[in-house]
Coordinates of C-alpha atoms and ligand atoms in Angstrom, one line a residue:
Chain A
M38 CA -47.1 -155.3 136.7
N39 CA -50.0 -153.2 138.0
A40 CA -48.0 -152.2 141.1
A41 CA -44.7 -151.8 139.1
I42 CA -46.3 -149.2 136.8
Q43 CA -47.7 -147.5 139.9
I44 CA -44.4 -147.4 141.6
A45 CA -42.5 -146.3 138.6
V46 CA -44.9 -143.3 137.9
D47 CA -44.8 -142.4 141.6
A48 CA -41.0 -142.6 141.6
M49 CA -40.4 -140.6 138.4
S50 CA -42.9 -137.8 139.3
L51 CA -41.5 -137.4 142.8
G52 CA -38.0 -137.7 141.5
G53 CA -38.7 -135.2 138.8
L54 CA -40.0 -132.6 141.3
Y55 CA -36.9 -133.2 143.5
A56 CA -34.7 -132.9 140.4
L57 CA -36.0 -129.6 139.4
T58 CA -35.8 -128.2 142.9
A59 CA -32.2 -129.6 143.2
L60 CA -31.3 -128.0 139.8
G61 CA -32.6 -124.6 141.1
I62 CA -30.4 -124.9 144.2
G63 CA -27.5 -126.4 142.1
L64 CA -27.5 -123.5 139.6
I65 CA -26.9 -121.0 142.3
F66 CA -24.4 -123.0 144.1
S67 CA -22.4 -123.8 141.0
V68 CA -21.9 -120.2 140.0
M69 CA -21.6 -118.5 143.4
R70 CA -21.0 -121.2 146.0
L71 CA -24.1 -120.1 147.7
A72 CA -26.3 -122.8 149.5
N73 CA -29.6 -120.9 149.0
F74 CA -32.1 -122.1 151.6
A75 CA -34.4 -119.3 150.5
H76 CA -35.1 -121.5 147.5
A77 CA -37.9 -123.0 149.6
E78 CA -39.6 -119.6 149.8
L79 CA -39.4 -119.1 146.0
V80 CA -41.6 -122.2 145.8
T81 CA -43.9 -121.2 148.6
C82 CA -44.4 -117.6 147.3
A83 CA -45.1 -119.0 143.8
A84 CA -47.7 -121.2 145.3
Y85 CA -49.3 -118.3 147.1
A86 CA -49.4 -116.5 143.8
L87 CA -51.2 -119.4 142.3
F88 CA -53.6 -119.2 145.3
A89 CA -54.2 -115.6 144.8
L90 CA -54.9 -116.0 141.1
S91 CA -57.1 -119.1 141.4
G92 CA -60.1 -118.6 139.3
Q93 CA -58.0 -117.0 136.6
P94 CA -57.1 -119.0 133.5
L95 CA -54.2 -121.3 134.1
V96 CA -51.8 -119.3 131.9
M97 CA -52.5 -116.1 133.8
A98 CA -52.1 -117.7 137.2
F99 CA -48.9 -119.6 136.2
S100 CA -47.5 -116.4 134.6
G101 CA -48.1 -114.7 137.9
A102 CA -46.4 -117.4 139.8
I103 CA -43.3 -117.1 137.5
V104 CA -43.2 -113.4 137.9
V105 CA -43.4 -113.6 141.7
A106 CA -40.7 -116.3 142.0
V107 CA -38.3 -114.7 139.5
A108 CA -38.7 -111.2 141.0
L109 CA -38.2 -112.7 144.5
A110 CA -35.1 -114.6 143.4
V111 CA -33.6 -111.5 141.8
V112 CA -34.4 -109.2 144.6
T113 CA -32.9 -111.4 147.2
E114 CA -29.8 -111.7 145.1
R115 CA -29.6 -108.0 144.8
I116 CA -30.2 -106.9 148.4
A117 CA -29.0 -109.9 150.4
F118 CA -26.4 -111.9 148.5
R119 CA -24.7 -109.5 146.2
P120 CA -23.2 -107.6 149.1
L121 CA -21.8 -110.8 150.4
R122 CA -20.4 -112.1 147.2
R123 CA -16.9 -112.1 148.5
A124 CA -17.8 -113.4 151.9
D125 CA -17.0 -116.9 152.8
P126 CA -19.6 -119.7 152.0
T127 CA -20.6 -120.1 155.7
T128 CA -21.6 -116.4 155.9
M129 CA -23.5 -116.7 152.7
M130 CA -25.3 -119.7 153.9
I131 CA -26.4 -118.0 157.2
A132 CA -27.6 -115.1 155.1
S133 CA -29.7 -117.3 153.0
F134 CA -31.1 -119.1 156.1
T135 CA -32.0 -115.6 157.5
V136 CA -33.6 -114.6 154.2
S137 CA -35.6 -117.9 154.2
M138 CA -36.8 -117.4 157.9
L139 CA -37.7 -113.8 157.2
I140 CA -39.9 -114.6 154.2
Q141 CA -41.5 -117.4 156.2
K142 CA -42.3 -115.2 159.1
L143 CA -43.7 -112.5 156.8
L144 CA -46.0 -115.0 155.1
V145 CA -47.2 -116.1 158.5
F146 CA -47.6 -112.5 159.7
T147 CA -49.5 -111.3 156.6
L148 CA -51.4 -114.4 155.4
G149 CA -51.6 -116.6 158.5
S150 CA -50.1 -120.1 159.1
R151 CA -53.3 -121.9 158.2
P152 CA -53.2 -123.9 155.1
K153 CA -55.2 -122.6 152.2
S154 CA -56.6 -125.0 149.7
L155 CA -56.1 -124.5 146.0
D156 CA -56.4 -126.6 142.9
P157 CA -54.5 -124.8 140.1
V158 CA -55.0 -127.4 137.4
P159 CA -58.3 -129.3 138.1
M160 CA -58.3 -130.9 134.6
L161 CA -55.4 -133.0 135.8
S162 CA -57.0 -134.5 138.7
Q163 CA -58.2 -137.6 136.8
A164 CA -56.8 -141.0 136.2
V165 CA -55.8 -142.4 132.9
S166 CA -55.3 -146.1 132.1
I167 CA -52.0 -147.6 131.0
G168 CA -53.2 -151.0 130.0
P169 CA -55.0 -152.3 133.0
T170 CA -53.4 -149.8 135.4
Q171 CA -55.0 -146.5 136.4
V172 CA -52.4 -143.8 137.0
S173 CA -52.8 -140.2 137.8
L174 CA -52.7 -137.8 134.9
L175 CA -51.1 -135.2 137.1
K176 CA -48.2 -137.5 137.7
L177 CA -47.8 -138.3 134.1
V178 CA -47.8 -134.6 133.3
T179 CA -45.3 -133.9 136.1
I180 CA -42.9 -136.4 134.5
A181 CA -43.4 -134.9 131.0
V182 CA -42.9 -131.3 132.3
C183 CA -39.8 -132.3 134.3
A184 CA -38.3 -134.1 131.1
V185 CA -39.0 -131.2 128.9
L186 CA -37.5 -128.7 131.3
L187 CA -34.4 -130.7 132.0
L188 CA -33.9 -131.1 128.2
A189 CA -34.5 -127.4 127.6
L190 CA -32.1 -126.3 130.4
T191 CA -29.5 -128.8 129.1
L192 CA -29.8 -127.3 125.5
F193 CA -29.4 -123.7 127.0
L194 CA -26.3 -124.5 128.9
K195 CA -24.7 -126.7 126.2
R196 CA -25.8 -124.9 123.0
T197 CA -25.9 -121.2 123.7
S198 CA -23.0 -118.8 124.2
F199 CA -24.5 -117.6 127.5
G200 CA -24.8 -121.2 128.7
L201 CA -21.1 -121.7 127.9
Q202 CA -20.3 -118.5 129.9
M203 CA -22.3 -119.9 132.8
R204 CA -20.6 -123.2 132.8
A205 CA -17.2 -121.4 132.6
A206 CA -18.2 -119.2 135.5
A207 CA -19.3 -122.3 137.4
E208 CA -15.8 -123.8 137.0
N209 CA -13.6 -120.9 137.5
F210 CA -15.3 -117.6 138.1
T211 CA -12.1 -115.4 138.0
M212 CA -10.9 -116.7 134.8
A213 CA -14.3 -116.5 133.2
Q214 CA -14.3 -112.8 134.1
L215 CA -10.9 -112.5 132.6
T216 CA -12.3 -113.8 129.3
G217 CA -15.0 -111.2 129.5
V218 CA -17.9 -113.1 131.2
R219 CA -20.0 -110.5 133.2
A220 CA -20.3 -111.6 136.8
N221 CA -23.6 -109.9 137.4
A222 CA -25.3 -111.1 134.3
V223 CA -24.4 -114.7 134.9
I224 CA -25.5 -114.6 138.6
V225 CA -28.7 -112.7 137.8
V226 CA -29.6 -115.1 135.1
A227 CA -28.9 -118.1 137.4
F228 CA -31.2 -116.6 140.0
A229 CA -33.9 -115.9 137.5
L230 CA -33.7 -119.5 136.2
S231 CA -33.9 -120.8 139.7
G232 CA -37.0 -118.7 140.2
G233 CA -38.6 -120.0 137.1
L234 CA -37.9 -123.6 138.1
A235 CA -39.3 -122.9 141.6
A236 CA -42.6 -121.6 140.0
V237 CA -42.9 -124.8 137.9
V238 CA -42.3 -126.9 141.1
A239 CA -44.9 -124.8 142.9
L240 CA -47.5 -125.5 140.3
L241 CA -46.9 -129.2 140.2
F242 CA -46.5 -129.6 143.9
A243 CA -49.5 -127.5 144.8
A244 CA -51.6 -129.4 142.4
Q245 CA -50.6 -132.7 144.1
S246 CA -50.9 -131.5 147.6
G247 CA -53.9 -129.3 147.2
F248 CA -52.9 -126.6 149.7
V249 CA -50.4 -124.0 150.5
Q250 CA -48.9 -122.8 153.7
P251 CA -46.0 -120.8 154.7
R252 CA -43.6 -123.7 155.0
L253 CA -44.7 -125.4 151.8
G254 CA -41.3 -125.3 150.1
V255 CA -39.2 -126.3 153.1
P256 CA -39.3 -130.0 153.0
L257 CA -38.9 -130.0 149.3
M258 CA -36.0 -127.7 149.6
I259 CA -34.3 -129.9 152.3
T260 CA -34.7 -133.0 150.3
A261 CA -33.5 -131.4 147.2
F262 CA -30.5 -130.2 149.1
V263 CA -29.7 -133.7 150.2
A264 CA -30.1 -134.6 146.5
T265 CA -27.5 -132.0 145.4
V266 CA -25.1 -133.3 148.1
I267 CA -25.5 -136.9 146.9
G268 CA -25.1 -135.9 143.2
G269 CA -22.0 -133.7 144.1
M270 CA -22.4 -130.1 145.2
G271 CA -22.0 -127.9 142.1
S272 CA -22.6 -130.5 139.5
L273 CA -25.9 -129.9 137.6
P274 CA -26.1 -133.5 136.2
G275 CA -25.3 -134.6 139.7
A276 CA -28.2 -132.5 141.1
V277 CA -30.6 -134.0 138.6
I278 CA -29.5 -137.6 139.1
G279 CA -29.5 -137.1 142.9
G280 CA -33.0 -135.8 142.8
L281 CA -34.3 -138.6 140.7
L282 CA -32.5 -141.0 142.9
V283 CA -34.0 -139.6 146.2
G284 CA -37.4 -139.8 144.5
V285 CA -37.0 -143.4 143.6
V286 CA -35.7 -144.5 146.8
T287 CA -38.4 -142.7 148.8
T288 CA -41.0 -144.3 146.7
L289 CA -39.6 -147.7 147.0
L290 CA -39.2 -147.3 150.8
Q291 CA -42.8 -146.2 150.9
A292 CA -43.9 -149.2 148.9
Y293 CA -41.8 -151.9 150.4
L294 CA -41.1 -151.0 154.0
P295 CA -43.2 -153.0 156.5
P296 CA -46.3 -150.7 157.3
D297 CA -45.3 -150.0 160.8
L298 CA -41.9 -148.7 159.7
R299 CA -43.3 -146.5 156.9
P300 CA -43.6 -143.4 159.2
F301 CA -39.8 -143.6 159.5
R302 CA -39.3 -143.6 155.8
E303 CA -37.2 -140.5 156.0
A304 CA -34.8 -141.9 158.7
F305 CA -34.2 -144.7 156.3
L306 CA -33.7 -142.4 153.4
F307 CA -31.1 -140.3 155.3
A308 CA -29.4 -143.4 156.6
L309 CA -28.8 -144.4 153.0
V310 CA -27.7 -140.8 152.3
I311 CA -25.0 -141.1 154.9
L312 CA -23.9 -144.5 153.6
A313 CA -23.6 -143.1 150.1
L314 CA -21.6 -140.3 151.4
L315 CA -19.3 -142.5 153.3
V316 CA -18.5 -144.3 150.1
R317 CA -18.3 -141.2 148.0
P318 CA -17.7 -138.1 150.2
N319 CA -17.9 -135.7 147.3
G320 CA -21.0 -137.1 145.9
L321 CA -21.6 -139.2 142.8
F322 CA -20.4 -136.5 140.3
P323 CA -17.9 -134.3 142.1
A324 CA -17.9 -130.9 140.5
R325 CA -14.5 -129.3 139.3
G326 CA -12.9 -126.3 140.7
L327 CA -15.1 -126.3 143.9
K328 CA -12.6 -124.2 145.8
E329 CA -12.6 -121.5 143.2
R330 CA -14.8 -118.6 144.0
I331 CA -15.5 -115.0 142.8
Chain B
M6 CA 5.4 -93.4 119.8
T7 CA 2.7 -93.2 122.4
A8 CA 2.8 -95.3 125.5
L9 CA 0.0 -98.0 125.4
L10 CA 0.8 -99.0 129.0
A11 CA 2.5 -96.7 131.5
I12 CA 3.1 -97.7 135.1
E13 CA 4.5 -95.4 137.8
G14 CA 5.5 -96.2 141.3
L15 CA 3.6 -99.4 141.6
A16 CA 3.6 -101.0 145.0
V17 CA 1.8 -104.3 145.9
S18 CA 1.9 -106.2 149.1
Y19 CA 0.2 -109.4 150.3
G20 CA -0.3 -108.8 153.9
R21 CA 3.2 -108.1 155.3
I22 CA 5.0 -109.4 152.2
S23 CA 5.8 -106.6 149.9
A24 CA 5.9 -108.0 146.3
L25 CA 6.4 -104.9 144.2
R26 CA 8.1 -101.6 145.4
G27 CA 8.0 -98.6 143.2
V28 CA 7.9 -100.3 139.8
S29 CA 7.7 -98.0 136.8
L30 CA 7.7 -99.1 133.3
Q31 CA 6.3 -98.3 129.9
V32 CA 5.1 -100.3 127.0
D33 CA 4.6 -98.7 123.6
S34 CA 2.2 -99.6 120.8
G35 CA 3.6 -102.4 118.7
E36 CA 6.4 -103.4 121.0
I37 CA 7.4 -106.8 122.5
V38 CA 8.5 -106.1 126.0
A39 CA 9.9 -108.8 128.3
I40 CA 10.1 -108.9 132.0
V41 CA 12.7 -111.3 133.4
G42 CA 13.7 -112.2 136.9
P43 CA 14.1 -115.1 139.2
N44 CA 11.4 -116.9 141.2
G45 CA 9.5 -114.6 143.5
A46 CA 10.7 -111.5 141.7
G47 CA 7.2 -110.2 141.4
K48 CA 6.7 -110.8 137.7
S49 CA 3.3 -112.5 138.0
T50 CA 2.2 -110.0 140.6
L51 CA 3.0 -107.2 138.0
L52 CA 0.9 -108.9 135.4
S53 CA -2.0 -109.6 137.8
C54 CA -2.1 -106.1 138.8
I55 CA -2.4 -104.9 135.3
A56 CA -5.2 -107.4 134.6
G57 CA -7.1 -106.2 137.7
L58 CA -6.7 -109.4 139.7
V59 CA -4.6 -107.6 142.4
R60 CA -5.2 -104.2 143.8
P61 CA -2.0 -102.0 144.1
A62 CA -1.2 -100.3 147.4
A63 CA 0.2 -97.4 145.6
G64 CA 1.1 -96.2 142.1
V65 CA -0.8 -95.7 138.8
I66 CA -1.4 -97.9 135.9
R67 CA -2.5 -96.2 132.7
F68 CA -3.7 -97.9 129.6
R69 CA -4.2 -95.6 126.7
G70 CA -4.1 -92.8 129.1
D71 CA -6.8 -94.1 131.4
A72 CA -6.1 -95.1 135.0
I73 CA -7.2 -98.7 135.2
A74 CA -6.0 -100.1 138.6
G75 CA -8.7 -101.7 140.7
Q76 CA -11.4 -101.9 138.1
P77 CA -13.8 -104.7 137.6
L78 CA -12.1 -107.8 136.1
E79 CA -14.4 -108.1 133.3
R80 CA -13.5 -104.6 132.0
T81 CA -9.9 -105.7 131.4
V82 CA -10.6 -107.7 128.2
R83 CA -13.0 -105.2 127.0
R84 CA -10.3 -102.5 127.1
G85 CA -8.2 -104.7 125.0
I86 CA -6.0 -106.4 127.6
A87 CA -5.7 -110.2 127.5
L88 CA -3.8 -112.2 130.2
V89 CA -2.6 -115.6 129.7
P90 CA -1.9 -116.5 133.3
E91 CA 0.9 -118.5 134.8
G92 CA 0.1 -122.2 135.1
R93 CA -2.7 -124.2 133.5
H94 CA -5.8 -122.2 133.6
V95 CA -7.9 -124.0 131.0
F96 CA -11.5 -124.6 131.9
A97 CA -10.9 -128.3 132.6
G98 CA -14.4 -129.5 132.3
L99 CA -15.1 -127.7 129.1
T100 CA -14.1 -129.0 125.7
V101 CA -11.0 -127.6 123.8
L102 CA -13.5 -125.9 121.4
E103 CA -15.5 -124.4 124.2
N104 CA -12.4 -122.9 125.7
L105 CA -11.5 -121.3 122.4
R106 CA -15.0 -120.0 122.0
L107 CA -14.8 -118.5 125.4
G108 CA -11.8 -116.5 124.4
A109 CA -14.0 -114.7 121.9
T110 CA -16.8 -114.0 124.5
I111 CA -16.6 -110.2 123.9
R112 CA -16.7 -110.4 120.1
T113 CA -19.7 -110.4 117.8
D114 CA -18.0 -111.1 114.5
R115 CA -18.8 -114.9 114.7
A116 CA -17.6 -115.8 111.2
R117 CA -14.3 -114.3 111.8
V118 CA -14.0 -115.9 115.2
A119 CA -14.7 -119.3 113.6
S120 CA -12.1 -118.9 110.9
E121 CA -9.5 -117.7 113.6
I122 CA -10.3 -120.8 115.6
D123 CA -9.6 -122.9 112.6
A124 CA -6.4 -121.1 112.1
Y125 CA -5.3 -121.9 115.6
M126 CA -6.2 -125.4 115.0
D127 CA -4.0 -125.6 112.0
L128 CA -1.2 -124.0 113.9
F129 CA -1.5 -126.4 116.8
P130 CA -3.0 -129.6 115.3
I131 CA -3.3 -131.3 118.7
L132 CA -6.1 -128.8 119.4
A133 CA -7.9 -129.9 116.3
D134 CA -7.5 -133.6 117.1
R135 CA -8.9 -133.1 120.6
R136 CA -11.4 -130.5 119.9
H137 CA -14.3 -132.2 121.7
A138 CA -12.2 -133.6 124.5
P139 CA -12.4 -132.0 127.9
A140 CA -9.5 -129.4 128.1
G141 CA -8.4 -131.0 131.5
T142 CA -7.3 -134.1 129.6
L143 CA -4.7 -132.2 127.5
S144 CA -1.0 -132.4 128.6
G145 CA 0.5 -129.4 130.3
G146 CA 2.1 -128.1 127.1
E147 CA -1.1 -128.6 125.1
Q148 CA -3.0 -126.7 127.7
Q149 CA -0.4 -123.9 127.3
M150 CA -1.1 -123.7 123.6
L151 CA -4.7 -123.7 124.3
V152 CA -4.6 -120.8 126.8
I153 CA -2.4 -118.7 124.4
A154 CA -4.9 -119.2 121.6
R155 CA -7.7 -118.5 123.9
G156 CA -6.1 -115.2 124.9
L157 CA -5.5 -114.1 121.4
L158 CA -9.1 -114.9 120.3
S159 CA -10.3 -111.8 122.2
N160 CA -8.4 -109.8 119.7
P161 CA -6.4 -107.8 122.3
A162 CA -4.4 -104.7 121.8
L163 CA -2.1 -105.8 124.5
L164 CA -1.3 -109.5 125.1
M165 CA 0.2 -110.4 128.4
L166 CA 1.9 -113.8 128.7
D167 CA 3.1 -115.2 132.0
E168 CA 5.9 -117.7 131.2
P169 CA 4.6 -118.9 127.8
S170 CA 7.5 -121.3 127.4
L171 CA 7.0 -123.1 130.7
G172 CA 6.8 -126.8 130.2
L173 CA 7.0 -126.7 126.4
A174 CA 9.4 -128.6 124.3
P175 CA 12.0 -126.4 122.6
R176 CA 10.3 -127.0 119.2
I177 CA 7.0 -125.9 120.6
T178 CA 8.6 -123.0 122.4
D179 CA 9.9 -121.7 119.1
Q180 CA 6.4 -122.1 117.6
V181 CA 5.0 -120.1 120.4
Y182 CA 7.5 -117.3 120.0
D183 CA 7.0 -117.3 116.2
L184 CA 3.3 -116.9 117.0
I185 CA 4.2 -113.9 119.4
E186 CA 6.2 -112.2 116.7
S187 CA 3.5 -112.8 114.1
V188 CA 0.8 -111.3 116.3
R189 CA 3.0 -108.3 116.9
A190 CA 3.4 -108.0 113.1
R191 CA -0.5 -107.6 113.1
G192 CA -0.2 -104.8 115.5
V193 CA -0.7 -106.5 118.9
T194 CA 1.5 -105.2 121.6
V195 CA 3.1 -108.0 123.7
L196 CA 4.2 -107.9 127.4
L197 CA 5.7 -111.2 128.4
V198 CA 7.3 -112.6 131.6
E199 CA 10.0 -115.2 131.3
Q200 CA 12.4 -117.0 133.4
N201 CA 14.0 -118.3 130.3
A202 CA 15.8 -114.9 129.9
D203 CA 17.8 -116.0 126.7
R204 CA 14.6 -116.8 124.8
A205 CA 12.9 -113.6 126.0
L206 CA 15.8 -111.4 125.0
R207 CA 16.0 -112.9 121.6
S208 CA 12.3 -111.9 120.7
A209 CA 11.7 -108.8 122.9
D210 CA 12.5 -105.3 121.7
R211 CA 13.1 -104.1 125.3
T212 CA 13.5 -106.0 128.6
Y213 CA 13.1 -105.1 132.3
V214 CA 15.0 -107.1 134.8
L215 CA 12.9 -107.4 138.0
N216 CA 14.3 -108.7 141.2
T217 CA 12.8 -108.6 144.7
G218 CA 9.9 -106.4 143.6
A219 CA 12.0 -103.6 141.9
V220 CA 13.2 -102.9 138.4
R221 CA 17.1 -103.5 138.5
L222 CA 17.9 -102.9 134.9
S223 CA 16.1 -102.2 131.7
G224 CA 16.9 -101.3 128.1
A225 CA 16.9 -102.6 124.6
S226 CA 17.3 -106.4 124.6
G227 CA 20.2 -106.4 122.3
D228 CA 22.1 -104.0 124.6
L229 CA 21.3 -105.9 127.7
R230 CA 22.5 -109.2 126.5
G231 CA 26.1 -108.0 126.2
R232 CA 26.1 -106.0 129.4
P233 CA 28.3 -107.4 132.2
D234 CA 25.8 -106.2 134.9
F235 CA 22.9 -108.1 133.4
E236 CA 23.6 -111.4 135.3
A237 CA 24.2 -109.5 138.5
A238 CA 20.8 -107.7 138.3
Y239 CA 19.0 -110.9 137.3
F240 CA 20.4 -112.8 140.1
G241 CA 20.3 -110.0 142.6
L242 CA 24.1 -110.2 143.2
D243 CA 24.3 -106.4 143.5
L244 CA 21.9 -106.8 146.5
V245 CA 24.2 -109.2 148.4
G246 CA 27.3 -107.3 147.8
G247 CA 28.3 -108.8 144.5
Q248 CA 30.3 -111.8 145.8
A249 CA 30.2 -114.0 142.9
Ligands
LIG527 N1 -1.4 -114.7 146.8 C1 -0.3 -114.4 147.5 N2 -0.2 -114.4 148.8 C2 0.9 -114.1 149.4 N3 2.1 -113.8 148.9 C3 2.1 -114.0 147.6 C4 1.0 -114.2 146.8 N4 1.3 -114.2 145.5 C5 2.6 -114.0 145.5 N5 3.2 -113.7 146.7 C6 4.6 -113.4 147.1 O1 4.9 -112.3 146.3 C7 6.1 -112.5 145.8 C8 6.2 -112.3 144.2 O2 5.4 -113.4 143.7 P1 5.2 -113.5 142.1 O3 4.3 -114.7 142.0 O4 4.7 -112.3 141.6 O5 6.7 -113.9 141.6 P2 7.2 -114.3 140.2 O6 8.3 -113.4 139.7 O7 6.1 -114.5 139.3 O8 7.9 -115.8 140.5 P3 7.8 -117.1 139.6 O9 9.0 -116.9 138.6 O10 8.3 -118.1 140.6 O11 6.5 -117.3 139.0 C9 6.7 -113.8 146.2 O12 7.5 -113.6 147.4 C10 5.4 -114.5 146.6 O13 5.6 -115.5 147.6
LIG528 MG1 5.3 -116.1 138.3

């Protein structure tokens, strides 16, 4: 019982972080078929903003992180990805990889590669009891924040006119434009949203890990990428479920693998991913109109 | 009458294939104009070009006097041009109602939009029955009704329809043409492409016969119907030496 609650909380909080990251990546992919590796650096830069503003009230520091991540997302779209909008997906992917490396190296160059410690939300670093079980308050808050954000984003996409336009653009960009959907607006909003999500992930992740370094976002981004592939590239519910699934499986592997195999947890995870893709090559929830681009 | 749409010397090629060669035509406000011709004549290319989907190699397209060729796609509907493209182009993953709402993306008069959506649902009851179903689950004919209604919801000055009767039962085809005539009565100008030449000639004021990328014949639909050279132009018999 005790262990089950622990594992459930671990799985959901890790899965939630993956889901939010996968959602940020999935939003961009769904509207412009861009596999944005630079999403990692949105998270990293937001975490550095939190570091720079540590000591400030949380609201200030977090606002700063959002501003940094959203601005970076929008600026990379404007100068790197917009000129390539009609290029083929491979070209765009290489561009995003280049942007990602460039920002990483800039961070190393200006701030150094040594990890810097930070504790953005010290009041969460305590445990609370669920019955007899002690669980980390931070993990509970992580779960709650992820749930609220997923709900809010779903409502935005399903209930607002702009959300409808984004879903239409994700399915068939050309037809969406013919009905009057503005390409730039949809794409910029998608990038801004992915920046916002990255800032939230940065806050929760930095609070857990306690430090920031230039490659902070990279493993998260790679795992979230795997999650979007499992869920079905371009499908947003797929990204969320893929993220949760990867979190759950990782946690279960960590808990139940024999101790001497635990260091190879990722190898087992990716083996499962390959198996899943053999059974469902397009992911669990294949998106519609994947070939359609701008 | 002023020309709403005036096209001169339009040429389009896809790589080495030349799809349109020196096409000129004019559509006046309030007219129904039909373009008929066999497969591959260039009819869809012509509408795509007007909508901004395809860039012409030469020629001018003027809408209300402004040259519009090669402009951003999302400007088309804002100028008052709606294209109901060939084939099924519903947003398959969105519901019927969401597809209709998208048709009104550029409008701000929400109350009117809502009542117009209701009116289209009365006209095509299947759309009302399936309003919350994904549009991709409608039959081909039902999807055709949906895209026509969606195109009209932008309140266009010029409605362009590419083969509106394709895949529809005769009764529904008549309903669609009744709708076309009723929107014209409200002041909407209609440019339609048809392979079903008889049906198009009956409703259109004027008709252009397009074949192998060029206008072979044009005139008032009533006159064309009786003309002996109509079939020759349509089937391109004049091009192969008239052995028929
Ligand atoms: N995207 C494209 N790439 C290459 N060639 C094309 C393309 N679209 C059309 N064509 C060619 O251009 C010519 C005109 O095509 P278009 O679709 O305009 O004909 P259409 O009159 O609409 O025919 P249909 O009645 O069969 O719809 C055809 O020879 C066609 O093969
Ligand atoms: Mg055609």
